[in-house]
Each structure stands twice: as C-alpha cells, then as structure tokens.
XYZ file of C-alpha atoms in Angstrom:
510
model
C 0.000 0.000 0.000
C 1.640 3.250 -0.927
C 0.783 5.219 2.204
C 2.769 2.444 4.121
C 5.448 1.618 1.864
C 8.897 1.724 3.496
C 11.409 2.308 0.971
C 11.571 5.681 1.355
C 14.654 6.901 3.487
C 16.069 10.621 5.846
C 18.595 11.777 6.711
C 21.090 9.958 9.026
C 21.332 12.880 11.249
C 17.523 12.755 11.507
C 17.269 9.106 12.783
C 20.430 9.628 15.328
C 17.726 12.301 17.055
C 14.548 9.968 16.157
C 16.835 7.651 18.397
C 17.588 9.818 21.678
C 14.192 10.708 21.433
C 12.839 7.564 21.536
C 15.238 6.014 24.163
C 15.262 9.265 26.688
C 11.173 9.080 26.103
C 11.335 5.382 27.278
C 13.557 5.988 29.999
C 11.076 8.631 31.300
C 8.382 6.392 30.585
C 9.877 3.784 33.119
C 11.062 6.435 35.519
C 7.369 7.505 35.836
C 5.965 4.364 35.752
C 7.993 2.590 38.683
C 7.515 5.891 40.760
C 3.856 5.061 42.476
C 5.277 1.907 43.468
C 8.230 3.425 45.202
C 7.522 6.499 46.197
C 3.570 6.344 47.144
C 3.020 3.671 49.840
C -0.351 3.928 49.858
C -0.707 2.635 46.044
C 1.975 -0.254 47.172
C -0.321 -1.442 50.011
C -3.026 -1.419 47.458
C -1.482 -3.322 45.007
C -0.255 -6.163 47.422
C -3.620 -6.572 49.088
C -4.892 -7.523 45.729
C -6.402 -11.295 45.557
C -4.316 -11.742 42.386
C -0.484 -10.895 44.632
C 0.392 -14.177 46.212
C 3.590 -15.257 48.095
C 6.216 -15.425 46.262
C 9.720 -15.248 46.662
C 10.084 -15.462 50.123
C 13.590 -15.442 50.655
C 13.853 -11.942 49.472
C 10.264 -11.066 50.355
C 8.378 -10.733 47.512
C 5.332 -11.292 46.033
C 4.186 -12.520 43.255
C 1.542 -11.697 40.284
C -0.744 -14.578 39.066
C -3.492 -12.480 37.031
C -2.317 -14.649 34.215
C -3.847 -18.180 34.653
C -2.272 -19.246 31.063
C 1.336 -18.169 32.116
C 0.784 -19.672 35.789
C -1.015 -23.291 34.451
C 2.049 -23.548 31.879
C 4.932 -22.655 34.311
C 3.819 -23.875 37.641
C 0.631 -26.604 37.439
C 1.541 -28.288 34.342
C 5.086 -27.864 34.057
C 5.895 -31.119 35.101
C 3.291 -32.643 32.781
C 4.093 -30.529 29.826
C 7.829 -31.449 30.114
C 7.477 -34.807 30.254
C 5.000 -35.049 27.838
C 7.543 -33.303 25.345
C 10.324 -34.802 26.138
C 8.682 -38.236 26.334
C 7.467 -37.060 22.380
C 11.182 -35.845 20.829
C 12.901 -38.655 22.457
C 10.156 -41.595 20.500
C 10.158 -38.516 17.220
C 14.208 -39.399 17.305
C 14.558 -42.779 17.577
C 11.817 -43.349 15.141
C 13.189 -40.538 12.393
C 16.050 -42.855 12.340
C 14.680 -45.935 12.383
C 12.248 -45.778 9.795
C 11.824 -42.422 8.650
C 8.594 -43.089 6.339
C 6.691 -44.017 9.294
C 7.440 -41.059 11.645
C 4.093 -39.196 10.782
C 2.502 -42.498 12.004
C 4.533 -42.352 15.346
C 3.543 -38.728 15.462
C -0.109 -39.505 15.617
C 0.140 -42.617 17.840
C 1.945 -41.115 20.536
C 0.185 -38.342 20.321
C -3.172 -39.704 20.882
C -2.074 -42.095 23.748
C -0.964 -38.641 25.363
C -4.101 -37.319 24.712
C -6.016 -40.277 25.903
C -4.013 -40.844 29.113
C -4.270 -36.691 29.762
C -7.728 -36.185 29.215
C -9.639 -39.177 29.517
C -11.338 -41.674 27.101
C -14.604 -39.463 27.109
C -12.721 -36.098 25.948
C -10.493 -38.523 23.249
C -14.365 -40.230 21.845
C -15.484 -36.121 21.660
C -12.444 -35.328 19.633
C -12.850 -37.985 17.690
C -16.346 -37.500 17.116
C -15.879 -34.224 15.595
C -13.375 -35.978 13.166
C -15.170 -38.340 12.281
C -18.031 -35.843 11.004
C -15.767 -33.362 9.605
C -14.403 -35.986 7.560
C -17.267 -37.027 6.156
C -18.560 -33.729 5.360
C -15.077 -32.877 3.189
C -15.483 -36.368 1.342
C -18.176 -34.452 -0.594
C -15.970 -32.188 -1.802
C -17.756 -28.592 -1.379
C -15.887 -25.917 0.145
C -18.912 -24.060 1.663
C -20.543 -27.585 2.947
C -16.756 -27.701 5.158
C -16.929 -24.209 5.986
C -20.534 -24.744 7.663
C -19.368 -28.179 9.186
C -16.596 -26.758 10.667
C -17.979 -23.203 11.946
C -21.379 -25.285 13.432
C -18.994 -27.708 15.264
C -17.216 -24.474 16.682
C -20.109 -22.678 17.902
C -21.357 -25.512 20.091
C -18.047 -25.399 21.393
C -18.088 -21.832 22.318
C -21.621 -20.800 23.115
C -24.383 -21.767 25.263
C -26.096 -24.516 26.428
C -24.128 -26.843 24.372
C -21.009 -25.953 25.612
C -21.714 -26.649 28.727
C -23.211 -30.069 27.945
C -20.356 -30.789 26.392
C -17.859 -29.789 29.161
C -20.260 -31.911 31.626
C -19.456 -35.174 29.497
C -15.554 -34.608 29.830
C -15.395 -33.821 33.681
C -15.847 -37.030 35.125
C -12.950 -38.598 33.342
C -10.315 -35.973 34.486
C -9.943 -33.148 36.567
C -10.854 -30.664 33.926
C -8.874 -27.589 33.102
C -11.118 -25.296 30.604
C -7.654 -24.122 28.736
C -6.961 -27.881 27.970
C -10.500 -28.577 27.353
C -11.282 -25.607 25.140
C -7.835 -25.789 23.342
C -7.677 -28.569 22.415
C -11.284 -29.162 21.269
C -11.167 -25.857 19.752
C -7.650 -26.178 17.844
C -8.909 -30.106 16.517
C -11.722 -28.101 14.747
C -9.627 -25.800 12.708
C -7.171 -28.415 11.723
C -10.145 -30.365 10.554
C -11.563 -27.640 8.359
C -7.948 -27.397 7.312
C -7.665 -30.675 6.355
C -11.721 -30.749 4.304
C -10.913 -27.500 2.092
C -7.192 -29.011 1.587
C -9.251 -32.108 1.010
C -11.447 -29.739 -1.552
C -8.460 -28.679 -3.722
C -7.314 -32.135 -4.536
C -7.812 -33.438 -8.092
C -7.430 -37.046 -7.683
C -9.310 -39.249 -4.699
C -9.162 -38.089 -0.901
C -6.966 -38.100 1.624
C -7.706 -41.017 4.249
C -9.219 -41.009 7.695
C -5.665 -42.017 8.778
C -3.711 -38.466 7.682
C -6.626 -36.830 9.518
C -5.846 -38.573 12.563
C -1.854 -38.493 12.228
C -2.572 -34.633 11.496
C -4.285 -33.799 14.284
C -2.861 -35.441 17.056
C 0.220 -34.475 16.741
C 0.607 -33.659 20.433
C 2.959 -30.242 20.152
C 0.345 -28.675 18.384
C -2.256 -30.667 19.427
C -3.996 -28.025 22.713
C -1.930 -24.899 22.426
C -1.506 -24.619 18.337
C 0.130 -22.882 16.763
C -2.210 -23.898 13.647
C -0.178 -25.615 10.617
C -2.448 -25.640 7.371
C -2.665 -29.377 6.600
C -1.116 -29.252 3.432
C 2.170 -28.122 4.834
C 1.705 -30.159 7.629
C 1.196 -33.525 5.397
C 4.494 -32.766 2.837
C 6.793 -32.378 5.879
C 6.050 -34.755 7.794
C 5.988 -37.620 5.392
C 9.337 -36.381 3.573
C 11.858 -38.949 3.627
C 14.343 -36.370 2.933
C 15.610 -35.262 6.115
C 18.678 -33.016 6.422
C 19.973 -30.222 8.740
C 20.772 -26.970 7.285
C 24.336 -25.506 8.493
C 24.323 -25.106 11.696
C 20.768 -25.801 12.439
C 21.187 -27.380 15.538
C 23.094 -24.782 17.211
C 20.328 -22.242 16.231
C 17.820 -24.381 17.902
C 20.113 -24.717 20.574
C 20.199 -21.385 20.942
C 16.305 -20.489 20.724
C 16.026 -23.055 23.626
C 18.063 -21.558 26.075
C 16.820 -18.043 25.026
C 13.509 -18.913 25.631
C 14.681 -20.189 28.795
C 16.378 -16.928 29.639
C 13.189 -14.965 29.198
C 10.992 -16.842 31.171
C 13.437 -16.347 34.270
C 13.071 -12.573 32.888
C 8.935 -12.780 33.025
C 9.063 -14.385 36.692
C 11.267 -11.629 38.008
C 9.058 -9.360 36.212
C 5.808 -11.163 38.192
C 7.803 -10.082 41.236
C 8.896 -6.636 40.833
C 5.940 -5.269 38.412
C 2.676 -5.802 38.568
C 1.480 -4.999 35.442
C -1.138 -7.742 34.679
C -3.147 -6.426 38.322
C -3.338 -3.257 38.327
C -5.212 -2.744 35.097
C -8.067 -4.642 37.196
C -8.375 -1.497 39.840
C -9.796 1.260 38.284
C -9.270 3.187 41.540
C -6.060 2.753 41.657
C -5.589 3.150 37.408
C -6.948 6.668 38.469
C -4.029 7.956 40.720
C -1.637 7.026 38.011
C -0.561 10.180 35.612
C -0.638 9.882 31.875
C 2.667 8.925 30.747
C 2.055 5.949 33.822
C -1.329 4.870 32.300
C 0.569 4.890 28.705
C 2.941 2.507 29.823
C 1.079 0.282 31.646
C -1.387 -0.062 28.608
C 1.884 -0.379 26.370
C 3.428 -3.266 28.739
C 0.885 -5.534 28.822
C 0.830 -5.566 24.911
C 4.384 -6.193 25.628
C 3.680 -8.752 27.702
C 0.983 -10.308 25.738
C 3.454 -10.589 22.615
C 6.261 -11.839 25.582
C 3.851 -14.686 26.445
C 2.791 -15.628 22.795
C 6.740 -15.713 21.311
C 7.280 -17.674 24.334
C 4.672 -20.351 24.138
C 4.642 -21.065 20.302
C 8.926 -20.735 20.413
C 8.919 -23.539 22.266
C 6.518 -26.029 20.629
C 8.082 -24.569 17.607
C 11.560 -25.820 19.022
C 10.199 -29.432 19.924
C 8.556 -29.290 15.961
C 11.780 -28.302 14.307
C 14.012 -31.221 15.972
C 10.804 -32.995 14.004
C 11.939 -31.643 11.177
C 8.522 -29.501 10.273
C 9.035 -25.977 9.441
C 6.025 -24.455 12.239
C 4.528 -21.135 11.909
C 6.826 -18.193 13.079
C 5.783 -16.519 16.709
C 4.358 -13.210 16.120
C 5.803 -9.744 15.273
C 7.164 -7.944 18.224
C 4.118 -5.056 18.888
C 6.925 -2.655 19.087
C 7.155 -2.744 15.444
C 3.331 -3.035 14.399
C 2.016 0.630 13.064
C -0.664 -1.201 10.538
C -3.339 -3.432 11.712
C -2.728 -5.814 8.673
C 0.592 -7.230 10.408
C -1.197 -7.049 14.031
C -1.875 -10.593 15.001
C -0.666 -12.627 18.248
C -1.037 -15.646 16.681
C 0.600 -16.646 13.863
C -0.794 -20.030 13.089
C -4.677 -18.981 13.614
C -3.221 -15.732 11.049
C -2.103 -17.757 8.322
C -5.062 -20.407 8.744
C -7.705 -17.057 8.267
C -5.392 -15.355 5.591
C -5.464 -18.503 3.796
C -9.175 -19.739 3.642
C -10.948 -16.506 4.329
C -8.913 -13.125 4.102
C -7.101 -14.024 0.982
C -9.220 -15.689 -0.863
C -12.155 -13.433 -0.444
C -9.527 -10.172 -0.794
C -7.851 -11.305 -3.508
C -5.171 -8.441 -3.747
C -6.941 -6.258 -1.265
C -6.509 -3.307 -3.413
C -10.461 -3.544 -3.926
C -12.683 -1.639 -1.453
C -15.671 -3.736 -1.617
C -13.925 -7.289 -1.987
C -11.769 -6.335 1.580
C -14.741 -5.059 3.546
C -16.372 -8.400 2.554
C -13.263 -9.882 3.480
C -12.451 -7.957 6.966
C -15.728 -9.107 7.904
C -15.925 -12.962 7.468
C -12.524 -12.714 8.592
C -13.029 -11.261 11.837
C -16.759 -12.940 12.440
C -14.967 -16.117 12.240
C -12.454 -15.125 14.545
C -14.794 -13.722 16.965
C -16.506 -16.941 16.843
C -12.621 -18.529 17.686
C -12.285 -16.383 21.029
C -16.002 -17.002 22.517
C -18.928 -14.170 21.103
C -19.385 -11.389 24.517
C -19.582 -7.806 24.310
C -15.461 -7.375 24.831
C -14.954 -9.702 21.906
C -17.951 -7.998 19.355
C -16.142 -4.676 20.194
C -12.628 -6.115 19.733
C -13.727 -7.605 16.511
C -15.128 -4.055 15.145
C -12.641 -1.518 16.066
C -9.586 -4.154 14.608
C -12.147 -4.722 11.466
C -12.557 -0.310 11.229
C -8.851 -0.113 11.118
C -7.486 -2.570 8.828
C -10.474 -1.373 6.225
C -9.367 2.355 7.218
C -6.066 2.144 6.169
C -7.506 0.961 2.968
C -9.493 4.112 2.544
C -6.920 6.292 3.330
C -4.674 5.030 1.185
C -6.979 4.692 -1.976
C -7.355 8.640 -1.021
C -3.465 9.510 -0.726
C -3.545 7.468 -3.848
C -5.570 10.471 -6.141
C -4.768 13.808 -7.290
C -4.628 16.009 -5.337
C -3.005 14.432 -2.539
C -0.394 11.710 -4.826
C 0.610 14.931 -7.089
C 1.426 16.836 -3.509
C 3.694 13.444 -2.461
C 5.793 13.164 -5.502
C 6.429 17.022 -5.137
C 7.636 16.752 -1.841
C 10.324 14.377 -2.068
C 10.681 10.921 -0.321
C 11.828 12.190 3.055
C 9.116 14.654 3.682
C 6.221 12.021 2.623
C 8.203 9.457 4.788
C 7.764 11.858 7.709
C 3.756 12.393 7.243
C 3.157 8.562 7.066
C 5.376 8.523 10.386
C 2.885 10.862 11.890
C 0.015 8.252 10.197
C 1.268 4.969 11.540
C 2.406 6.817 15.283
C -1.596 7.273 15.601
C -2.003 4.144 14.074
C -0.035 2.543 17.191
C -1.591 3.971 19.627
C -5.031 2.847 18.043
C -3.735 -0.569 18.006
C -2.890 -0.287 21.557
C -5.661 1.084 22.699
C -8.129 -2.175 20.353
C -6.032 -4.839 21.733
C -5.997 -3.131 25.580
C -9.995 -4.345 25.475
C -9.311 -7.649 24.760
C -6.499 -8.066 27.507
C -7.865 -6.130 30.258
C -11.026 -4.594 30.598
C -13.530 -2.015 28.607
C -13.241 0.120 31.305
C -9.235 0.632 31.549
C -9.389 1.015 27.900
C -11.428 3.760 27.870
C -9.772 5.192 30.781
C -6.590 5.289 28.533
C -7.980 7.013 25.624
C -9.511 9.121 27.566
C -6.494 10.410 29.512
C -4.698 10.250 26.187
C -6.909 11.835 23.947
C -8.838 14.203 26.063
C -7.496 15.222 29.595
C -3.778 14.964 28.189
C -4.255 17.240 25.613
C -1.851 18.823 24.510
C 0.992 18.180 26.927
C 0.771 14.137 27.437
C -0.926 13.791 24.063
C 2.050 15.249 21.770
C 4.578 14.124 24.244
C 4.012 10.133 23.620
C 2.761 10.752 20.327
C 6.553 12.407 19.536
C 8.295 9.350 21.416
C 6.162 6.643 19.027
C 6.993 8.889 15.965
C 10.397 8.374 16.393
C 9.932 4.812 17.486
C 8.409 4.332 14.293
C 10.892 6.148 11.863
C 13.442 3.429 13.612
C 11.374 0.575 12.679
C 10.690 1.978 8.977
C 14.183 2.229 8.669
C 15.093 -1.228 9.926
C 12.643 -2.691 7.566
C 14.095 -0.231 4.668
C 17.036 -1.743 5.610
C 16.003 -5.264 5.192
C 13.912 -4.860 1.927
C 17.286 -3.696 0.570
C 19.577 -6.714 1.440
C 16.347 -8.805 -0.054
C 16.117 -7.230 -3.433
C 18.214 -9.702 -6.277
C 21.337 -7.836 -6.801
C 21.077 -6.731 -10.662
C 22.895 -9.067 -13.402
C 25.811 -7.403 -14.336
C 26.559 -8.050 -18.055
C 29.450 -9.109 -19.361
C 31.942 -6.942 -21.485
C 32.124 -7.855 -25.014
C-alpha cells in the first residue's frame, strides 16, 4: 500500500535524534511508571492486598503476580506434565526418524493420541474424535462451503451456550478438567479439521484417508496450544523422507532453547517486581496514576501479551523443528506493528484465516468492496474462535474499522490532489507524514487490543487520559516518542527490503 510503503529513506542525522528521542522518552516512561510503586506507599499497600499478589519469593520477600492463569497453568501446574509429555514425544520422534523415517508421521499420531487419551480421559479422546469423524465425512463431498458450515457449526457448540456446557459436563468425570486444555484442544482439533476438508477440496485425484486426519491432528505439540499448521504443509513435511539439517541448524535451535529459557526467568522476576497484569483490574487505583504511567502500563501488557505468545509457540516450535517440520513463526514484536494488517498474536490462527478466508475473499486487497467483505468474514470467524461477549464484538469491530481504514486512506493519498502533492515533496518529507500516520495508528492498536487483555473500562480510561485530559501536553509528548519509534522501525525494515532485493545481473563486457 503506498501510504505504508517503506522504501523511502532521511537523513542519518535525523534518525540519530529519532533515536535519543525515543530512548530518553522510554527511559522517562519507566522512571514515571515505577515511581507510584516506590515512592507512594499507599498505592503499594493497594497493590499487594490484591487477591491476584500471592507469596512469592520469600527469601527476598516478595510477592508474586498470578493475574495470568495461562502463564501460571504452563509454568507452575503443568510444568511437570508438559515437560514430560515433550520430552517423552522428541525422544520416540528421534529414535523413530532414524529408524524408519517413512513411518514417523505415524509415530507422530500414535503417541500423540495415547498422550491425549491418558491426559484427558477416554470421554474427551471419543469427543475429539467424534468431531473428526463428522468433519471428515462432510469434506469427502468435496464442497468448500458444505466444510466451511461443518466446521464453523462444530465451533459454535463449542463456544456458546447450552451446548457448551453439555459438552464440558461429558468430559469432567474422566479428568480433573482444566477449561484451557478442554477448550484448546477441542477448539484447535476443529480448525485443523476444516484445514484438512478444504485441503481435502483442492485435490484433483481421490481423498486423503481417515488415517492423515488422525496423524494430522494429534500431533501432540500442536495438538492443545496450536500454533495452527495448514494441513497441506503439515502432510508434505512430515511424510518427507528427505531429512537433512541446514548448516548449523542445531546450534540455532540450541540457541532459541536456552533463550527462551532466559526470558521466562526474565517474566518471573518481572511477576515479582511489576505488577502490570493487576493493576489494570483497579480502576481506583488506574486513576491515581498520571498519563505517561497509564501509557505505559497499557503499552506493557501488549508487551507482555506478545512476551507470552513468542514464548509459548517458540517452544513447541523448538520441539517441531528437531521434528523436522518448518512451524509457523511466533508473532511480530508489537513494538514494530504501526498497521493493523501485520497485528496478530497468533501466527498459526493468522495464516489459517489469511489462507481460507482473508485471501481468498480479498484477492489483492486493493479492492474496497472485496476487503470489507473480506475484513468481515474474517473477523466474524475469529470472533466466533475467542467465545462471542460484548469485549470480543467490540474487539472484533474496532480491529475490522482499522485494517479497512487504512484501505481508505490510502486509496485517497492514492488520487490527485493528494499523490501529485507526495511526488512534489520528495521521499523524506512524505516518509515523515506517514510517520505521523502509523504513530496514531499505534496507539489505536494499543488502545483495540488493551480491550481484549484487560477490561472495557481501563481502555477507555486510557484514551480518555490520552486523547482528552492529556491534551496537549501528554498527548504530543508520547505521540513524539512513538513517531520516532516508528521512523526506527521503517528504517530497519528499509534496511532489510534492501539486502532482499536480487542484486542486478551485471553483463558481461564484449
């Protein structure tokens, strides 16, 4: 899109300042953050009364944040579980890569379900089944729309009411249920089975068998947490016989592992020392806090979100790639998202929409019409994903507004006069408005993705103090800091388009 292309470049002298700017703004932004909680007692005592502050370290005296039950069931309840359920899975992946390689997928699927079964219980295992067993049926007809309504009706009685409930009352008895494990991994068997009927759609000659459903979908690292891999490239990796290491693969797993390792020490001292995830919850408190304070708090639990999600999918994606599958990528760091059409947490559920929905309704989303159409099936089915409420429906519009506004704005920079005003100004001055574009495009990403981690009400609290009460002083202030954030990240990506582009073919000298 023209209004966010990033080939444009400034002056060196220009980004040194864009830098000091943006690094003395943060290190203001963390000065005034920390300062309640060290210099006002009051909000301290607050914050530590809070049902969501537990004992923690108690050595050194501190306690601990647990708002996040995702973050807390992964690193404390099911640790144990989850480890040796991994481990148990790339030890068996190993030995039976190299003992017969064209059978691994099989091993994949076998294991896989056993894990399942002994997890969950034989009732949750005959539910999963269930729905894969009608799924497949439904895609052995071959209609695209027939899978589409298959799959989305199986979803909803998973997510809304009575039958979800019905269905969770099956499961308990077997287990002692945990709704993540429940709901994931119901939920995540769905998609991969509409993956697997449209894939099923496109092919020319017979089906594909019960059997690559099954080996598909219970392939335990992806199997309750996802990340999503489309079917096809799910079933061409895993049954290629072919299996080599690039140079020095290993040691760049290696290293992944023990930086993911790193970081989650770094998010439990975090838990200790900030407690970012709890205070958005006390709107009392959220009120003492000045505007730069509120900014960064909003700001750090995106952060934090993104933290969690590169975290999580990193290190199924680690366990998949000593399986030699090529998973999808963890998400963009939200530091450099200024346009909703890279904002995403998830990659896997991302390229699973883009694929069967976005893109194929969209076509080349240059097309006004064709993306609205597109933005909205897109984003009904994903509302459907996370569970239809009132945060969700709002979530849904506001991210659906702004990916189809930066369509509109940019078929409007596109025409006279505004495109014959751009070429006359010269790259670096129409690089500098569409910093000033995608710095209030940040913030309005922030502020759309703040509903669906927190709360309504500490959203609007935010833009409120942002938009309103800050002006002009707070307002300009962070929206000066993000500006230059942003001209860093253009220029980084500049950057990297550059070393992309083919060098030219030089030709030879007669």
């Amino acid at each position: 899109i023209n209004l966010f292309q990033i080939k444009f470049s400034i002056k060196i002298s220009e980004l040194a300042h864009c830098q000091i700017v943006w690094k003395v703004g943060n290190l203001c932004l963390t000065l005034v953050k920390n300062k309640p909680f060290v210099i006002v007692k009051a909000i301290l005592s607050t914050v530590l009364s809070n049902p969501m502050i537990v004992n923690g370290w108690h050595y050194v005296g501190r306690k601990m944040d647990v708002a996040d039950f995702e973050w807390a069931m992964w690193f404390s309840t099911f640790r144990n579980h989850i480890l040796f359920a991994l481990t148990g899975h790339v030890i068996f992946a190993k030995i039976f890569t190299l003992v017969a390689p064209k059978h691994r997928s099989f091993i994949f699927g076998v294991y896989g379900s056993l894990a399942v079964l002994v997890t969950m219980g034989w009732t949750f295992m005959a539910m999963v089944l269930s729905h894969c067993f009608i799924l497949y049926s439904v895609a052995l007809v071959k209609k695209k729309w027939l899978c589409f309504a298959a799959g989305l009706s199986t979803l909803a009685s998973l997510k809304l009411e009575p039958y979800n409930s019905w269905q969770e009352t099956l499961v308990t008895g077997s287990f002692d249920l945990q709704d993540i494990l429940f709901y994931g991994g119901c939920g995540f068997s769905i998609m991969r089975c509409m993956s697997f009927g449209l894939e099923n759609c496109e092919r020319k000659d017979g089906n594909y068998t019960f059997s690559d459903l099954l080996r598909y979908n219970f392939y335990l690292p992806f199997f309750f947490f996802g990340p999503i891999m489309t079917f096809d490239r799910y079933h061409a990796q895993a049954n290629n016989v072919q299996l080599t290491r690039k140079e020095r693969e290993m040691w760049n797993i290696t290293t992944k592992a023990v930086l993911h390792l790193g970081i989650i020490l770094l998010v439990d001292v975090c838990f200790h020392f900030l407690y970012i995830l709890t205070i958005p919850g006390d709107i009392k408190l959220v009120v003492k806090l000045s505007d730069w304070c509120l900014a960064g708090l909003a700001y750090s639990n995106l952060v934090y979100d993104w933290v969690k999600s590169a975290v999580m999918f990193g290190v199924i994606n680690t366990v998949a790639t000593l399986d030699h599958l090529d998973p999808p990528q963890p998400p963009k760091c939200i530091t450099m998202l200024y346009v909703f059409a890279e904002t995403h947490f998830d990659r896997g559920i991302n390229d699973w929409l883009c694929k069967y929905v976005y893109d194929y309704i969209g076509e080349d989303h240059t097309k006004i019409f064709k993306e609205l159409l597109a933005t909205i099936c897109t984003f009904t089915i994903t509302t459907l994903w996370l569970g239809p409420c009132e945060l969700v429906y709002i979530w849904s519009f506001f991210n659906c507004f702004g990916l189809n506004f930066e369509l509109w704005v940019a078929k409007l920079f596109s025409l006279p006069p505004f495109s014959t005003l751009e070429r006359a100004m010269g790259e670096a001055m129409s690089r500098r408005i569409r910093g000033l574009f995608n710095a209030a495009n940040f913030w309005a990403i922030v502020l759309y993705n703040v509903l669906s981690l927190n709360s309504l009400d500490f959203a609007k609290m935010v833009a409120r103090r942002l938009i309103f009460k800050g002006f002009p002083l707070s307002t300009l202030s962070v929206l000066l800091v993000t500006y230059c954030g942003v001209q860093l990240v253009k220029e980084r990506e500049r950057q990297q388009a550059l070393k992309d582009e083919p060098e030219p073919v030089k030709e030879k000298a007669e």
